[in-house]
């Protein structure tokens, strides 16, 4: 924000050197990025009078101008088409630096004729925009005056970086208010006095608010009989000093009040407001509207509009419309002063791609209690610079008055947080200087009512920050020690870092998998595959990031697709991340939102790197299932079942993973139809584990099991079983009935074809038996094998293959 030093001093008496003021502004959180001395900027530029013009003897488009200025009569070569005898102009003399270009002027010959400077345009001086050449000053201007004196630019402009939480300082009065608190000086509000006349304003305009959440307050005044003209010098000088281009007296007044009080205003041509009515309501989807920048824009139903009895006439808090703008024929003006919700304005401005001075302030929060003051100030100045009659009264629709916040500060918190030892009275005095109202106090604390313009004060810590701001951060003494509490109390469960998370990450990385990190937000189309009730982001960066993801799959498949496009098709990737779903459970950390942590592992492409002695193949279901079994062994998870079942996002060849009958994940092939949406033609297999469920399990400690010193005994069993039988069910039965010597059971062959009946398959199992006490005999094993064969045949309609 640009701040005029002279303008600032209208509200507060400052008797400190400019350098000290710059330091103080930075101390209180208003960092000064640049100091521009306008008098020095325009040093060497003077008013001048054109006495005579003759053609250049050696150039058709150039003319020789004799001008009278500070250094007497001089000849200047000029190519501007609008230069004429008798004009008053701005002359840049030798040594002057042209603001827009940054080069210094010097005497030089142009086509053989010496030119003693340059006749300037407004754009070259950064004082406006020219459409037809040089800047022609009004008649009667005295020649030879420094242009800074003539324009009242004997001022210093400060470029201040305002942080997003300090919307209350986006005006000259707001900054004066903060300086007043620091220096403990009185701050003067603008003196608003005017005479009303004519009809009662309530007979001229009515206001309806249909969306009070987006527009809690809307006020209006009417000024009749104004005359549109150029603004007086003092008003143009104020705006020019802070980089604003004067337009006309009505528009300039609204901009002046905006920069004075921080309250955006809009002036409508009253006679273009149909039905003498203002309706604040949301637009219709795909409704067209042309804004003041002459661009036709498409609206949606989330955008708040200012409408008259027939049509929309402004985008609320963002920009007015062409159909109601102030023009040369305007005689009656409707002044709008309102409070619009920051979220509503931010969302609309972002969608429309508009950033205006008004939207910038509404997005950060303006003072809802200054709405009337700003409207009155605007009416006063309009009457002063444009004439007219201010109608009696003001229409103010404010259905639900905003209550001031009450915030409590415990005095000892100031010292505890920042190490600053201040008396209770000193702390109180600082806070009262900020216009906070005392509600209650005792020896230990103070309760304050916070003005509505301080949107950044909500909690005790905010008051601590205010004390430190006014004390001055630079006066804090550094402390090179810390009092660390080694309290043995553990962190809350939901804040602890699960040890299993990093164990699995390290396991996968050590086995050649690459970790992927993706956004928590996805697009609505991808989310719709996995949920009917997506969690929508309130103010998204864009449509593609507007939904909190209900699954890790969409983000990961985008990574897979991108890698394949870039030539890397053999992939082993994993991600540990959050998924989100809507949920009404009050126990959730965030009301209405349920978060779960998932592990997703994907394989795609070839199983092995190309090698002359290895026959390559594509990864398949058994590769990802094998990884699952490895992870289960690594994490020592028992009682896990794998049951064939379809899952959203997975194809027919997929299984649910159950732990003690609780679903903890899915393993299988990704559905081809989903792969097609991401332009993936090769197959992708995936493992999805619900880590939130796994974190609930007690951590199992590793324990050493003695390796048997006796030889093991192996037996192979092959059964003909129904084709649809899951081989894992047989393994479960063998493990349950294999006796105390059974060490392991594995499938080593699955066969369908010759010598196997239709609808049947052959599954071969290898069983290993071992004892820690002795060498096992055939008698020890045969009895177990006979029992197992009998159970398997009767349970699964199986038949032992004997050859």
JSON list of N, CA, C and O in Angstrom, two decimals, residues 700-718:
[
{"chain": "A", "resi": 700, "resn": "UNK", "atom": "N", "xyz": [4.19, -55.61, 18.37]},
{"chain": "A", "resi": 700, "resn": "UNK", "atom": "CA", "xyz": [4.74, -56.91, 18.74]},
{"chain": "A", "resi": 700, "resn": "UNK", "atom": "C", "xyz": [6.26, -56.84, 18.79]},
{"chain": "A", "resi": 700, "resn": "UNK", "atom": "O", "xyz": [6.90, -56.32, 17.88]},
{"chain": "A", "resi": 701, "resn": "UNK", "atom": "N", "xyz": [6.81, -57.40, 19.87]},
{"chain": "A", "resi": 701, "resn": "UNK", "atom": "CA", "xyz": [8.26, -57.38, 20.05]},
{"chain": "A", "resi": 701, "resn": "UNK", "atom": "C", "xyz": [8.88, -58.59, 19.34]},
{"chain": "A", "resi": 701, "resn": "UNK", "atom": "O", "xyz": [8.32, -59.68, 19.33]},
{"chain": "A", "resi": 702, "resn": "UNK", "atom": "N", "xyz": [10.03, -58.35, 18.74]},
{"chain": "A", "resi": 702, "resn": "UNK", "atom": "CA", "xyz": [10.75, -59.45, 18.10]},
{"chain": "A", "resi": 702, "resn": "UNK", "atom": "C", "xyz": [11.29, -60.40, 19.17]},
{"chain": "A", "resi": 702, "resn": "UNK", "atom": "O", "xyz": [11.75, -59.94, 20.23]},
{"chain": "A", "resi": 703, "resn": "UNK", "atom": "N", "xyz": [11.23, -61.67, 18.89]},
{"chain": "A", "resi": 703, "resn": "UNK", "atom": "CA", "xyz": [11.72, -62.65, 19.85]},
{"chain": "A", "resi": 703, "resn": "UNK", "atom": "C", "xyz": [12.52, -63.72, 19.11]},
{"chain": "A", "resi": 703, "resn": "UNK", "atom": "O", "xyz": [12.11, -64.18, 18.04]},
{"chain": "A", "resi": 704, "resn": "UNK", "atom": "N", "xyz": [13.60, -64.11, 19.68]},
{"chain": "A", "resi": 704, "resn": "UNK", "atom": "CA", "xyz": [14.46, -65.10, 19.03]},
{"chain": "A", "resi": 704, "resn": "UNK", "atom": "C", "xyz": [13.87, -66.50, 19.21]},
{"chain": "A", "resi": 704, "resn": "UNK", "atom": "O", "xyz": [13.50, -66.90, 20.31]},
{"chain": "A", "resi": 705, "resn": "UNK", "atom": "N", "xyz": [13.73, -67.24, 18.10]},
{"chain": "A", "resi": 705, "resn": "UNK", "atom": "CA", "xyz": [13.33, -68.65, 18.13]},
{"chain": "A", "resi": 705, "resn": "UNK", "atom": "C", "xyz": [14.54, -69.50, 17.75]},
{"chain": "A", "resi": 705, "resn": "UNK", "atom": "O", "xyz": [15.15, -69.27, 16.70]},
{"chain": "A", "resi": 706, "resn": "UNK", "atom": "N", "xyz": [14.82, -70.42, 18.59]},
{"chain": "A", "resi": 706, "resn": "UNK", "atom": "CA", "xyz": [15.99, -71.28, 18.36]},
{"chain": "A", "resi": 706, "resn": "UNK", "atom": "C", "xyz": [15.83, -72.08, 17.07]},
{"chain": "A", "resi": 706, "resn": "UNK", "atom": "O", "xyz": [14.77, -72.61, 16.77]},
{"chain": "A", "resi": 707, "resn": "UNK", "atom": "N", "xyz": [16.90, -72.11, 16.29]},
{"chain": "A", "resi": 707, "resn": "UNK", "atom": "CA", "xyz": [16.90, -72.91, 15.06]},
{"chain": "A", "resi": 707, "resn": "UNK", "atom": "C", "xyz": [17.16, -74.36, 15.44]},
{"chain": "A", "resi": 707, "resn": "UNK", "atom": "O", "xyz": [18.11, -74.66, 16.16]},
{"chain": "A", "resi": 708, "resn": "UNK", "atom": "N", "xyz": [16.29, -75.23, 14.95]},
{"chain": "A", "resi": 708, "resn": "UNK", "atom": "CA", "xyz": [16.41, -76.65, 15.31]},
{"chain": "A", "resi": 708, "resn": "UNK", "atom": "C", "xyz": [17.71, -77.24, 14.77]},
{"chain": "A", "resi": 708, "resn": "UNK", "atom": "O", "xyz": [18.11, -76.97, 13.63]},
{"chain": "A", "resi": 709, "resn": "UNK", "atom": "N", "xyz": [18.34, -78.04, 15.60]},
{"chain": "A", "resi": 709, "resn": "UNK", "atom": "CA", "xyz": [19.58, -78.72, 15.18]},
{"chain": "A", "resi": 709, "resn": "UNK", "atom": "C", "xyz": [19.28, -80.06, 14.52]},
{"chain": "A", "resi": 709, "resn": "UNK", "atom": "O", "xyz": [20.20, -80.79, 14.13]},
{"chain": "A", "resi": 710, "resn": "UNK", "atom": "N", "xyz": [17.98, -80.40, 14.41]},
{"chain": "A", "resi": 710, "resn": "UNK", "atom": "CA", "xyz": [17.58, -81.67, 13.81]},
{"chain": "A", "resi": 710, "resn": "UNK", "atom": "C", "xyz": [17.03, -81.42, 12.40]},
{"chain": "A", "resi": 710, "resn": "UNK", "atom": "O", "xyz": [16.46, -80.38, 12.13]},
{"chain": "A", "resi": 711, "resn": "UNK", "atom": "N", "xyz": [17.21, -82.43, 11.53]},
{"chain": "A", "resi": 711, "resn": "UNK", "atom": "CA", "xyz": [16.76, -82.25, 10.14]},
{"chain": "A", "resi": 711, "resn": "UNK", "atom": "C", "xyz": [15.23, -82.19, 10.05]},
{"chain": "A", "resi": 711, "resn": "UNK", "atom": "O", "xyz": [14.53, -82.75, 10.87]},
{"chain": "A", "resi": 712, "resn": "UNK", "atom": "N", "xyz": [14.79, -81.44, 9.03]},
{"chain": "A", "resi": 712, "resn": "UNK", "atom": "CA", "xyz": [13.35, -81.34, 8.80]},
{"chain": "A", "resi": 712, "resn": "UNK", "atom": "C", "xyz": [12.92, -82.45, 7.84]},
{"chain": "A", "resi": 712, "resn": "UNK", "atom": "O", "xyz": [13.73, -83.06, 7.14]},
{"chain": "A", "resi": 713, "resn": "UNK", "atom": "N", "xyz": [11.60, -82.68, 7.82]},
{"chain": "A", "resi": 713, "resn": "UNK", "atom": "CA", "xyz": [11.00, -83.69, 6.94]},
{"chain": "A", "resi": 713, "resn": "UNK", "atom": "C", "xyz": [10.00, -82.98, 6.03]},
{"chain": "A", "resi": 713, "resn": "UNK", "atom": "O", "xyz": [9.16, -82.21, 6.50]},
{"chain": "A", "resi": 714, "resn": "UNK", "atom": "N", "xyz": [10.10, -83.22, 4.72]},
{"chain": "A", "resi": 714, "resn": "UNK", "atom": "CA", "xyz": [9.18, -82.59, 3.76]},
{"chain": "A", "resi": 714, "resn": "UNK", "atom": "C", "xyz": [8.26, -83.62, 3.16]},
{"chain": "A", "resi": 714, "resn": "UNK", "atom": "O", "xyz": [8.67, -84.76, 2.87]},
{"chain": "A", "resi": 715, "resn": "UNK", "atom": "N", "xyz": [7.01, -83.25, 2.96]},
{"chain": "A", "resi": 715, "resn": "UNK", "atom": "CA", "xyz": [6.03, -84.09, 2.27]},
{"chain": "A", "resi": 715, "resn": "UNK", "atom": "C", "xyz": [5.27, -83.19, 1.29]},
{"chain": "A", "resi": 715, "resn": "UNK", "atom": "O", "xyz": [4.89, -82.07, 1.62]},
{"chain": "A", "resi": 716, "resn": "UNK", "atom": "N", "xyz": [5.02, -83.76, 0.10]},
{"chain": "A", "resi": 716, "resn": "UNK", "atom": "CA", "xyz": [4.24, -83.04, -0.91]},
{"chain": "A", "resi": 716, "resn": "UNK", "atom": "C", "xyz": [2.90, -83.72, -1.09]},
{"chain": "A", "resi": 716, "resn": "UNK", "atom": "O", "xyz": [2.83, -84.96, -1.18]},
{"chain": "A", "resi": 717, "resn": "UNK", "atom": "N", "xyz": [1.86, -82.90, -1.15]},
{"chain": "A", "resi": 717, "resn": "UNK", "atom": "CA", "xyz": [0.51, -83.41, -1.37]},
{"chain": "A", "resi": 717, "resn": "UNK", "atom": "C", "xyz": [-0.12, -82.64, -2.51]},
{"chain": "A", "resi": 717, "resn": "UNK", "atom": "O", "xyz": [-0.10, -81.40, -2.54]},
{"chain": "A", "resi": 718, "resn": "UNK", "atom": "N", "xyz": [-0.69, -83.37, -3.49]},
{"chain": "A", "resi": 718, "resn": "UNK", "atom": "CA", "xyz": [-1.38, -82.74, -4.61]},
{"chain": "A", "resi": 718, "resn": "UNK", "atom": "C", "xyz": [-2.83, -83.21, -4.62]},
{"chain": "A", "resi": 718, "resn": "UNK", "atom": "O", "xyz": [-3.09, -84.42, -4.54]}
]
